[in-house]
CSV table of C-alpha atoms and ligand atoms in Angstrom, one decimal:
chain,number,residue,atom,x,y,z
A,216,MET,CA,-140.5,36.0,84.7
A,217,SER,CA,-141.4,34.2,88.0
A,218,THR,CA,-139.9,35.6,91.1
A,219,THR,CA,-140.4,32.4,93.0
A,220,PRO,CA,-137.0,30.7,93.9
A,221,THR,CA,-136.5,27.6,91.9
A,222,ALA,CA,-133.4,25.9,93.4
A,223,THR,CA,-132.2,25.6,97.0
A,224,ALA,CA,-128.5,25.8,97.6
A,225,GLY,CA,-126.7,23.7,100.2
A,226,LYS,CA,-125.7,25.3,103.5
A,227,GLY,CA,-122.8,27.7,102.9
A,228,LEU,CA,-123.6,27.7,99.1
A,229,GLU,CA,-121.4,24.6,98.7
A,230,GLY,CA,-121.0,23.6,95.1
A,231,VAL,CA,-123.0,26.5,93.8
A,232,VAL,CA,-121.7,28.2,90.7
A,233,ALA,CA,-122.4,31.9,91.3
A,234,ALA,CA,-120.5,33.7,88.4
A,235,ASN,CA,-118.8,33.2,85.1
A,236,SER,CA,-115.2,34.2,85.4
A,237,GLY,CA,-112.1,34.0,83.3
A,238,ILE,CA,-109.6,34.6,86.1
A,239,CYS,CA,-109.0,31.4,88.1
A,240,TRP,CA,-109.6,27.7,87.5
A,241,ILE,CA,-109.4,25.2,90.4
A,242,ASP,CA,-109.8,21.4,90.2
A,243,GLY,CA,-110.3,20.5,93.9
A,244,GLU,CA,-110.2,16.7,93.2
A,245,GLN,CA,-106.8,16.9,91.5
A,246,GLY,CA,-105.4,19.8,93.5
A,247,ILE,CA,-105.0,22.1,90.5
A,248,LEU,CA,-104.9,25.9,90.8
A,249,SER,CA,-104.4,28.1,87.8
A,250,TYR,CA,-104.4,31.8,87.2
A,251,ARG,CA,-105.8,32.7,83.7
A,252,GLY,CA,-105.0,29.0,82.8
A,253,ILE,CA,-101.4,29.0,84.0
A,254,ASP,CA,-100.6,26.4,86.6
A,255,ILE,CA,-99.7,27.9,90.0
A,256,HIS,CA,-96.6,25.7,90.2
A,257,GLU,CA,-95.2,27.3,87.0
A,258,LEU,CA,-96.0,30.7,88.4
A,259,ALA,CA,-94.4,30.0,91.8
A,260,LYS,CA,-91.2,28.7,90.0
A,261,ASN,CA,-90.8,31.2,87.3
A,262,SER,CA,-92.8,34.4,87.9
A,263,ASN,CA,-92.8,37.2,90.4
A,264,PHE,CA,-95.6,39.0,92.2
A,265,GLU,CA,-95.7,42.0,89.8
A,266,GLU,CA,-95.9,39.8,86.7
A,267,THR,CA,-98.5,37.6,88.3
A,268,ALA,CA,-100.6,40.6,89.4
A,269,PHE,CA,-100.4,41.9,85.8
A,270,LEU,CA,-101.6,38.5,84.5
A,271,LEU,CA,-104.6,38.4,86.9
A,272,ILE,CA,-105.6,42.0,86.2
A,273,ASN,CA,-105.0,42.2,82.5
A,274,GLY,CA,-105.7,38.6,81.5
A,275,LYS,CA,-102.4,37.9,79.9
A,276,LEU,CA,-98.7,37.7,80.7
A,277,PRO,CA,-97.0,41.1,80.2
A,278,THR,CA,-94.3,41.7,77.6
A,279,ARG,CA,-91.0,43.0,78.9
A,280,SER,CA,-92.0,46.6,78.3
A,281,GLU,CA,-95.5,46.2,79.7
A,282,LEU,CA,-94.0,44.7,82.9
A,283,ASP,CA,-91.5,47.6,83.1
A,284,THR,CA,-94.3,50.1,82.8
A,285,PHE,CA,-96.5,48.3,85.3
A,286,ARG,CA,-93.6,48.2,87.8
A,287,LYS,CA,-93.0,51.9,87.3
A,288,GLU,CA,-96.7,52.7,87.9
A,289,LEU,CA,-96.7,50.6,91.1
A,290,ALA,CA,-93.5,52.3,92.2
A,291,GLN,CA,-94.9,55.8,91.5
A,292,ALA,CA,-98.1,54.9,93.5
A,293,ARG,CA,-95.9,54.3,96.6
A,294,GLU,CA,-97.3,57.5,98.2
A,295,LEU,CA,-99.8,57.6,101.0
A,296,HIS,CA,-101.9,60.7,101.6
A,297,PRO,CA,-100.6,62.4,104.8
A,298,GLU,CA,-104.2,62.6,106.2
A,299,VAL,CA,-104.5,58.8,105.9
A,300,ILE,CA,-101.3,58.5,107.9
A,301,GLU,CA,-102.8,61.0,110.4
A,302,ILE,CA,-105.9,58.8,110.8
A,303,MET,CA,-103.6,56.0,111.6
A,304,ARG,CA,-101.6,58.1,114.1
A,305,ARG,CA,-104.9,58.8,115.9
A,306,THR,CA,-105.9,55.2,116.1
A,307,PRO,CA,-105.3,53.5,119.5
A,308,LYS,CA,-102.0,51.6,119.3
A,309,GLN,CA,-103.6,48.2,120.3
A,310,THR,CA,-105.9,48.2,117.3
A,311,LYS,CA,-105.5,45.1,115.2
A,312,PRO,CA,-103.6,45.7,111.9
A,313,MET,CA,-106.5,44.2,109.9
A,314,GLU,CA,-108.8,46.7,111.4
A,315,VAL,CA,-106.5,49.6,110.7
A,316,LEU,CA,-106.0,48.4,107.2
A,317,ARG,CA,-109.8,48.1,106.6
A,318,THR,CA,-110.3,51.7,107.9
A,319,ALA,CA,-107.3,53.2,106.0
A,320,VAL,CA,-108.4,51.6,102.7
A,321,SER,CA,-111.9,53.0,103.2
A,322,ALA,CA,-110.4,56.4,104.0
A,323,LEU,CA,-108.2,56.3,100.9
A,324,SER,CA,-111.3,56.7,98.6
A,325,ALA,CA,-111.7,60.3,99.8
A,326,TYR,CA,-108.3,61.2,98.2
A,327,ASP,CA,-108.6,59.1,95.1
A,328,PRO,CA,-109.0,61.2,91.9
A,329,ASP,CA,-110.9,58.3,90.2
A,330,GLU,CA,-113.3,57.6,93.0
A,331,ASP,CA,-116.4,58.4,91.0
A,332,SER,CA,-115.6,56.2,88.0
A,333,ASN,CA,-116.0,52.4,87.5
A,334,GLU,CA,-114.7,52.7,84.0
A,335,HIS,CA,-112.1,50.1,83.1
A,336,ALA,CA,-109.2,52.5,82.8
A,337,ALA,CA,-110.1,54.2,86.1
A,338,ASN,CA,-110.4,50.8,87.8
A,339,LEU,CA,-106.9,49.9,86.6
A,340,ARG,CA,-105.5,53.2,88.0
A,341,LYS,CA,-107.2,52.6,91.4
A,342,THR,CA,-105.9,49.0,91.4
A,343,ASN,CA,-102.3,50.1,91.0
A,344,ARG,CA,-102.7,52.6,93.8
A,345,LEU,CA,-104.3,50.1,96.1
A,346,LEU,CA,-101.7,47.4,95.3
A,347,SER,CA,-99.0,49.9,96.4
A,348,GLN,CA,-100.8,51.5,99.2
A,349,ILE,CA,-102.0,48.4,101.1
A,350,PRO,CA,-98.4,47.2,101.9
A,351,MET,CA,-97.5,50.7,102.9
A,352,ILE,CA,-100.4,51.0,105.3
A,353,ILE,CA,-99.4,47.6,106.9
A,354,ALA,CA,-95.8,48.6,107.3
A,355,ILE,CA,-96.5,52.2,108.5
A,356,TRP,CA,-99.0,50.9,111.1
A,357,ASP,CA,-96.6,48.4,112.5
A,358,ARG,CA,-93.9,51.2,112.8
A,359,LEU,CA,-96.4,53.7,114.4
A,360,ARG,CA,-97.7,51.2,117.0
A,361,LYS,CA,-94.1,50.4,118.0
A,362,ASN,CA,-93.3,54.1,118.2
A,363,LYS,CA,-90.8,53.8,115.4
A,364,ASN,CA,-90.1,56.2,112.6
A,365,ILE,CA,-91.9,55.7,109.3
A,366,VAL,CA,-89.5,54.3,106.6
A,367,PRO,CA,-89.8,56.0,103.2
A,368,ALA,CA,-90.7,53.8,100.3
A,369,ASP,CA,-87.8,52.9,97.9
A,370,LYS,CA,-89.2,53.1,94.4
A,371,ALA,CA,-86.4,51.0,93.0
A,372,LEU,CA,-87.3,47.9,95.0
A,373,SER,CA,-89.7,45.1,94.2
A,374,HIS,CA,-93.1,44.9,95.8
A,375,ALA,CA,-91.9,42.3,98.3
A,376,ALA,CA,-88.6,44.0,99.1
A,377,ASN,CA,-90.1,47.5,99.5
A,378,PHE,CA,-92.7,46.1,102.0
A,379,LEU,CA,-90.0,44.4,104.0
A,380,LEU,CA,-87.8,47.6,103.9
A,381,MET,CA,-90.7,49.7,105.1
A,382,LEU,CA,-91.6,47.2,107.8
A,383,ASN,CA,-88.1,46.5,109.2
A,384,GLY,CA,-86.1,49.6,108.3
A,385,GLU,CA,-83.5,47.6,106.3
A,386,LYS,CA,-83.3,46.0,102.9
A,387,PRO,CA,-84.3,42.3,103.1
A,388,SER,CA,-81.9,39.5,102.3
A,389,GLU,CA,-82.4,37.8,99.0
A,390,THR,CA,-83.9,34.8,100.7
A,391,ALA,CA,-86.5,36.9,102.6
A,392,GLU,CA,-87.5,38.8,99.5
A,393,LYS,CA,-87.8,35.7,97.4
A,394,THR,CA,-89.8,33.8,100.1
A,395,LEU,CA,-92.2,36.6,100.5
A,396,ASP,CA,-92.5,37.1,96.7
A,397,ILE,CA,-93.5,33.5,96.2
A,398,ALA,CA,-95.9,33.6,99.1
A,399,LEU,CA,-97.5,36.7,97.4
A,400,ILE,CA,-97.8,34.8,94.1
A,401,LEU,CA,-99.5,31.8,95.9
A,402,HIS,CA,-102.0,34.0,97.8
A,403,ALA,CA,-102.9,36.3,94.9
A,404,GLU,CA,-106.2,34.7,93.7
A,405,HIS,CA,-108.5,31.9,94.5
A,406,GLU,CA,-111.8,32.1,92.6
A,407,LEU,CA,-114.9,32.8,94.6
A,408,ASN,CA,-113.5,32.5,98.1
A,409,ALA,CA,-115.5,34.4,100.7
A,410,SER,CA,-113.6,37.8,100.4
A,411,THR,CA,-113.6,37.8,96.6
A,412,PHE,CA,-117.3,36.9,96.5
A,413,ALA,CA,-118.0,39.7,99.0
A,414,ALA,CA,-116.0,42.1,96.7
A,415,ARG,CA,-118.0,41.0,93.7
A,416,VAL,CA,-121.4,41.4,95.4
A,417,ILE,CA,-120.4,44.9,96.4
A,418,ALA,CA,-119.1,45.7,92.9
A,419,ALA,CA,-122.3,44.4,91.4
A,420,THR,CA,-124.3,47.1,93.0
A,421,LEU,CA,-122.0,49.5,91.0
A,422,ALA,CA,-120.3,50.6,94.2
A,423,ASP,CA,-116.7,51.6,93.7
A,424,MET,CA,-113.4,49.7,93.9
A,425,HIS,CA,-112.6,51.0,97.4
A,426,SER,CA,-116.0,49.9,98.8
A,427,ALA,CA,-115.5,46.4,97.3
A,428,ILE,CA,-111.9,46.1,98.7
A,429,THR,CA,-113.0,47.4,102.2
A,430,GLY,CA,-115.7,44.7,102.3
A,431,ALA,CA,-113.3,42.1,101.1
A,432,LEU,CA,-110.9,43.0,103.9
A,433,GLY,CA,-113.7,42.5,106.4
A,434,ALA,CA,-114.4,39.1,105.0
A,435,LEU,CA,-110.7,38.1,104.9
A,436,LYS,CA,-110.2,38.9,108.6
A,437,GLY,CA,-112.3,35.9,109.8
A,438,PRO,CA,-110.4,32.8,111.2
A,439,LEU,CA,-112.3,30.5,108.7
A,440,HIS,CA,-110.7,32.5,105.9
A,441,GLY,CA,-107.5,34.6,105.9
A,442,GLY,CA,-107.4,34.8,109.7
A,443,ALA,CA,-106.5,31.1,109.7
A,444,ASN,CA,-102.7,31.8,109.3
A,445,GLU,CA,-102.7,33.9,112.5
A,446,ALA,CA,-104.8,31.3,114.3
A,447,THR,CA,-102.3,28.5,113.1
A,448,MET,CA,-99.4,30.3,114.6
A,449,ARG,CA,-101.2,30.9,117.9
A,450,THR,CA,-101.8,27.2,118.1
A,451,LEU,CA,-98.1,26.5,117.5
A,452,TYR,CA,-97.1,29.1,120.2
A,453,ALA,CA,-99.6,27.5,122.6
A,454,ILE,CA,-98.1,24.0,122.1
A,455,ASP,CA,-94.6,25.4,122.5
A,456,LYS,CA,-95.5,27.4,125.6
A,457,ALA,CA,-97.1,24.4,127.2
A,458,GLY,CA,-94.1,22.2,126.3
A,459,ALA,CA,-96.7,19.8,124.9
A,460,ASP,CA,-96.4,17.1,122.3
A,461,PRO,CA,-97.9,18.6,119.1
A,462,VAL,CA,-99.8,15.4,118.2
A,463,GLU,CA,-101.2,15.0,121.7
A,464,TYR,CA,-102.3,18.6,121.7
A,465,VAL,CA,-104.1,18.2,118.4
A,466,LYS,CA,-105.7,15.0,119.6
A,467,GLU,CA,-107.1,16.7,122.6
A,468,GLN,CA,-108.4,19.6,120.5
A,469,LEU,CA,-110.2,17.2,118.2
A,470,ALA,CA,-111.6,15.3,121.1
A,471,ASN,CA,-113.1,18.6,122.3
A,472,LYS,CA,-114.6,19.1,118.8
A,473,LYS,CA,-112.3,22.0,118.0
A,474,LYS,CA,-111.1,22.6,114.5
A,475,ILE,CA,-107.4,22.6,113.8
A,476,MET,CA,-106.6,25.9,112.1
A,477,GLY,CA,-104.8,25.6,108.7
A,478,PHE,CA,-106.5,22.4,107.8
A,479,GLY,CA,-109.4,21.6,105.5
A,480,HIS,CA,-110.8,23.3,102.5
A,481,ARG,CA,-114.2,23.8,100.9
A,482,VAL,CA,-112.8,23.0,97.4
A,483,TYR,CA,-109.7,20.9,97.7
A,484,ARG,CA,-110.1,17.2,98.4
A,485,THR,CA,-106.4,16.6,98.1
A,486,GLU,CA,-103.3,18.6,98.8
A,487,ASP,CA,-103.7,22.4,98.4
A,488,PRO,CA,-101.1,23.1,95.7
A,489,ARG,CA,-100.1,26.3,97.5
A,490,ALA,CA,-99.3,24.3,100.7
A,491,THR,CA,-96.7,22.3,98.7
A,492,HIS,CA,-94.5,25.5,98.2
A,493,LEU,CA,-95.1,26.9,101.6
A,494,ARG,CA,-94.1,23.6,103.3
A,495,ARG,CA,-90.9,23.6,101.2
A,496,MET,CA,-90.1,27.2,102.2
A,497,SER,CA,-90.9,26.6,105.8
A,498,GLU,CA,-88.5,23.7,105.8
A,499,ALA,CA,-85.8,25.6,104.0
A,500,LEU,CA,-86.0,28.6,106.4
A,501,GLY,CA,-86.0,26.2,109.4
A,502,LYS,CA,-82.8,24.6,108.1
A,503,SER,CA,-81.0,27.9,107.1
A,504,SER,CA,-81.9,29.6,110.4
A,505,GLY,CA,-80.8,26.5,112.4
A,506,ASN,CA,-84.2,26.6,114.2
A,507,PRO,CA,-86.4,23.9,112.6
A,508,LYS,CA,-88.7,23.9,115.6
A,509,TRP,CA,-91.8,25.4,113.9
A,510,PHE,CA,-91.4,23.3,110.8
A,511,ASN,CA,-91.0,20.1,112.7
A,512,MET,CA,-94.0,20.8,114.9
A,513,SER,CA,-96.1,21.6,111.8
A,514,ARG,CA,-94.9,18.5,110.0
A,515,ALA,CA,-95.9,16.3,113.0
A,516,ILE,CA,-99.4,17.9,113.1
A,517,GLU,CA,-99.8,17.6,109.3
A,518,GLN,CA,-98.9,13.9,109.4
A,519,TYR,CA,-101.4,13.2,112.2
A,520,MET,CA,-104.2,15.1,110.5
A,521,LEU,CA,-103.6,13.2,107.3
A,522,ASP,CA,-103.2,9.7,108.8
A,523,GLU,CA,-106.1,10.0,111.3
A,524,LYS,CA,-108.5,12.5,109.8
A,525,HIS,CA,-107.6,12.5,106.1
A,526,ILE,CA,-107.7,16.3,106.2
A,527,ASN,CA,-105.0,18.2,104.3
A,528,ALA,CA,-103.1,21.3,105.3
A,529,ASN,CA,-104.3,24.4,103.4
A,530,VAL,CA,-102.4,27.6,102.3
A,531,ASP,CA,-102.5,29.0,105.8
A,532,PHE,CA,-100.8,26.2,107.6
A,533,TYR,CA,-97.2,26.6,106.5
A,534,SER,CA,-97.5,30.3,105.8
A,535,ALA,CA,-97.7,30.7,109.6
A,536,SER,CA,-94.3,29.1,110.3
A,537,THR,CA,-92.8,30.7,107.1
A,538,TYR,CA,-93.7,34.2,108.1
A,539,THR,CA,-92.6,33.6,111.7
A,540,MET,CA,-89.2,32.6,110.5
A,541,LEU,CA,-89.1,35.7,108.4
A,542,GLY,CA,-89.4,37.6,111.7
A,543,ILE,CA,-92.9,38.9,110.9
A,544,ASP,CA,-95.4,39.5,113.8
A,545,ILE,CA,-98.4,37.2,113.9
A,546,ASP,CA,-101.0,39.8,113.5
A,547,LEU,CA,-99.5,40.9,110.2
A,548,PHE,CA,-100.0,37.6,108.6
A,549,THR,CA,-103.6,38.2,107.4
A,550,PRO,CA,-102.7,41.8,106.3
A,551,ILE,CA,-99.9,40.3,104.2
A,552,PHE,CA,-102.4,37.8,102.7
A,553,SER,CA,-104.5,40.9,101.7
A,554,MET,CA,-101.6,42.7,100.1
A,555,SER,CA,-101.4,39.8,97.7
A,556,ARG,CA,-105.1,39.0,97.3
A,557,MET,CA,-105.6,42.6,96.3
A,558,ALA,CA,-104.5,41.5,92.8
A,559,GLY,CA,-107.3,38.9,92.6
A,560,TRP,CA,-109.9,41.1,94.2
A,561,ALA,CA,-109.2,43.8,91.7
A,562,ALA,CA,-109.3,41.4,88.8
A,563,HIS,CA,-112.8,40.3,90.0
A,564,VAL,CA,-114.1,43.8,90.6
A,565,ILE,CA,-113.0,44.9,87.1
A,566,GLU,CA,-114.5,41.7,85.6
A,567,GLN,CA,-117.8,42.4,87.4
A,568,HIS,CA,-117.9,46.1,86.5
A,569,ASP,CA,-117.0,45.4,82.9
A,570,ASP,CA,-120.1,43.1,82.5
A,571,ASN,CA,-122.3,43.8,85.4
A,572,ARG,CA,-125.6,42.4,86.7
A,573,LEU,CA,-126.7,42.8,90.3
A,574,ILE,CA,-126.0,39.8,92.4
A,575,ARG,CA,-129.2,39.1,94.4
A,576,PRO,CA,-130.0,35.5,95.3
A,577,ARG,CA,-133.1,34.4,97.2
A,578,ALA,CA,-133.4,32.7,100.6
A,579,GLU,CA,-135.4,29.5,101.4
A,580,TYR,CA,-137.8,30.8,103.9
A,581,ILE,CA,-137.9,28.7,107.1
A,582,GLY,CA,-139.6,31.3,109.5
A,583,PRO,CA,-143.1,31.4,111.0
A,584,GLU,CA,-145.9,30.5,108.5
A,585,TYR,CA,-147.5,33.3,106.5
A,586,PRO,CA,-149.8,34.9,107.3
A,587,ASN,CA,-148.6,35.3,110.8
A,588,LYS,CA,-150.9,37.4,113.0
A,589,TYR,CA,-149.8,40.8,114.2
A,590,THR,CA,-150.5,41.0,118.0
A,591,PRO,CA,-150.7,44.5,119.5
A,592,ILE,CA,-148.0,45.1,122.1
A,593,GLU,CA,-150.4,45.2,125.1
A,594,GLN,CA,-151.5,41.6,124.3
A,595,ARG,CA,-148.1,40.0,124.0
B,675,LIG,N1,-110.0,20.6,111.8
B,675,LIG,C1,-110.8,19.5,112.2
B,675,LIG,N2,-111.8,19.0,111.5
B,675,LIG,C2,-112.1,19.7,110.3
B,675,LIG,C3,-111.4,20.8,109.9
B,675,LIG,C4,-110.3,21.2,110.7
B,675,LIG,N3,-109.6,22.3,110.3
B,675,LIG,N4,-111.8,21.2,108.7
B,675,LIG,C5,-112.9,20.4,108.4
B,675,LIG,N5,-113.0,19.5,109.4
B,675,LIG,C6,-114.0,18.4,109.4
B,675,LIG,C7,-115.3,19.0,110.1
B,675,LIG,O1,-115.3,18.9,111.4
B,675,LIG,C8,-116.4,18.2,109.3
B,675,LIG,O2,-116.4,17.0,109.9
B,675,LIG,P1,-117.9,16.2,110.2
B,675,LIG,O3,-118.4,16.0,108.8
B,675,LIG,O4,-117.5,15.0,110.9
B,675,LIG,O5,-118.7,17.2,111.0
B,675,LIG,C9,-115.8,18.0,107.9
B,675,LIG,O6,-114.4,18.1,108.1
B,675,LIG,C10,-116.2,19.1,107.0
B,675,LIG,O7,-115.9,20.4,107.5
B,675,LIG,P2,-116.8,21.7,107.3
B,675,LIG,O8,-116.4,22.7,108.3
B,675,LIG,O9,-118.2,21.4,107.1
B,675,LIG,O10,-116.2,22.1,105.9
B,675,LIG,P3,-116.5,23.5,105.2
B,675,LIG,O11,-116.3,23.3,103.7
B,675,LIG,O12,-117.7,24.1,105.6
B,675,LIG,O13,-115.3,24.4,105.8
B,675,LIG,C11,-113.2,25.3,106.2
B,675,LIG,C12,-114.1,24.6,105.2
B,675,LIG,C13,-111.9,25.8,105.5
B,675,LIG,C14,-113.9,26.6,106.8
B,675,LIG,C15,-112.9,24.3,107.4
B,675,LIG,O14,-112.1,23.3,106.9
B,675,LIG,C16,-112.2,25.0,108.5
B,675,LIG,O15,-112.9,25.6,109.4
B,675,LIG,N6,-110.8,24.9,108.5
B,675,LIG,C17,-110.1,25.6,109.6
B,675,LIG,C18,-109.9,27.1,109.2
B,675,LIG,C19,-109.0,27.3,108.1
B,675,LIG,O16,-107.9,26.8,108.1
B,675,LIG,N7,-109.4,28.1,107.1
B,675,LIG,C20,-108.6,28.5,106.0
B,675,LIG,C21,-109.2,28.0,104.7
B,675,LIG,S1,-108.1,28.2,103.4
């Protein structure tokens, strides 16, 4: 077989199909997102994070007893090795939560009994542990950096409720639990986004689940990907602090060729179906809290971006105001994205390991012409 590249991909691999996958189907023109063929709107309305995670990881909706077993396994996995907590204790307090999370997930592999195996059953066990341990790391780090005591996990609570309990030290309201649960469903999977692609590339070398998830966390951190929800809230705070008109602020940013965080998407050419739910939740929280400021500001920006630039809000735009109204610190937004996306990452790592071939594309060479002369250092 020839080793000469045959096709050139567009910049950023736009439009390139890089894998066969049975996990997620997106129609960017019509704004359809589905997990294992089930529409995201149905899941947001009827499902919960645990059931959605089971669907993504196992390829089908669970029966009642399968879901009960899965919930029990997740609850049992709510244990974090004391040495991983010790690593966190020794980390400088100003370290960003995404960096602590990336380090702690990497460290977890040293204590995982299945570390050496990429077998399907071992990957499922590692997935359960990581699903439960990632939210614990986020909550524990937030408590440690604020010199607060670590709150023990409550194995009777849902994934969302246990996280909020460990973060805030008290059981969440029904509204807070439900809001976070829906946000977790919406963020759980999105085909070959940058972090998932990174996870698959790592898994395809037959590296282990923890390596793939550590790499995915690094990719998610960037403001063009998962970091956009934090960047969105920083924009809203900047507008508020300056007492500026949101539309005027955005106009000025655009005039200076700056991108508006939380807008645009590589795949969607219409409304991001996840934004529909987050907008609704942001509005509802604004009303119920009697403080619709963040929602109103977001709405004004969204309208302007649509009318003037024809660019839609993406998943990150309204998650920013939603999380803020739940009382969550800005720099926890992207870590929360990752506690949900862990389900999708794991599904992709397992799919890759179960039917693997190394992912190794070619580059279109645009450097100096070959053969280029080697000049000895004295003559340069
Ligand atoms: N604000 C202003 N203009 C934007 C924009 C935004 N958020 N997103 C895209 N555009 C414009 C670009 O300036 C470009 O215009 P041009 O053709 O006149 O130069 C055009 O839309 C295409 O943008 P491009 O950056 O090439 O698209 P992409 O597919 O490479 O990037 C994103 C997709 C998501 C990275 C990009 O939309 C972005 O940076 N958004 C902000 C970050 C964000 O919210 N990320 C989360 C994604 S879920």
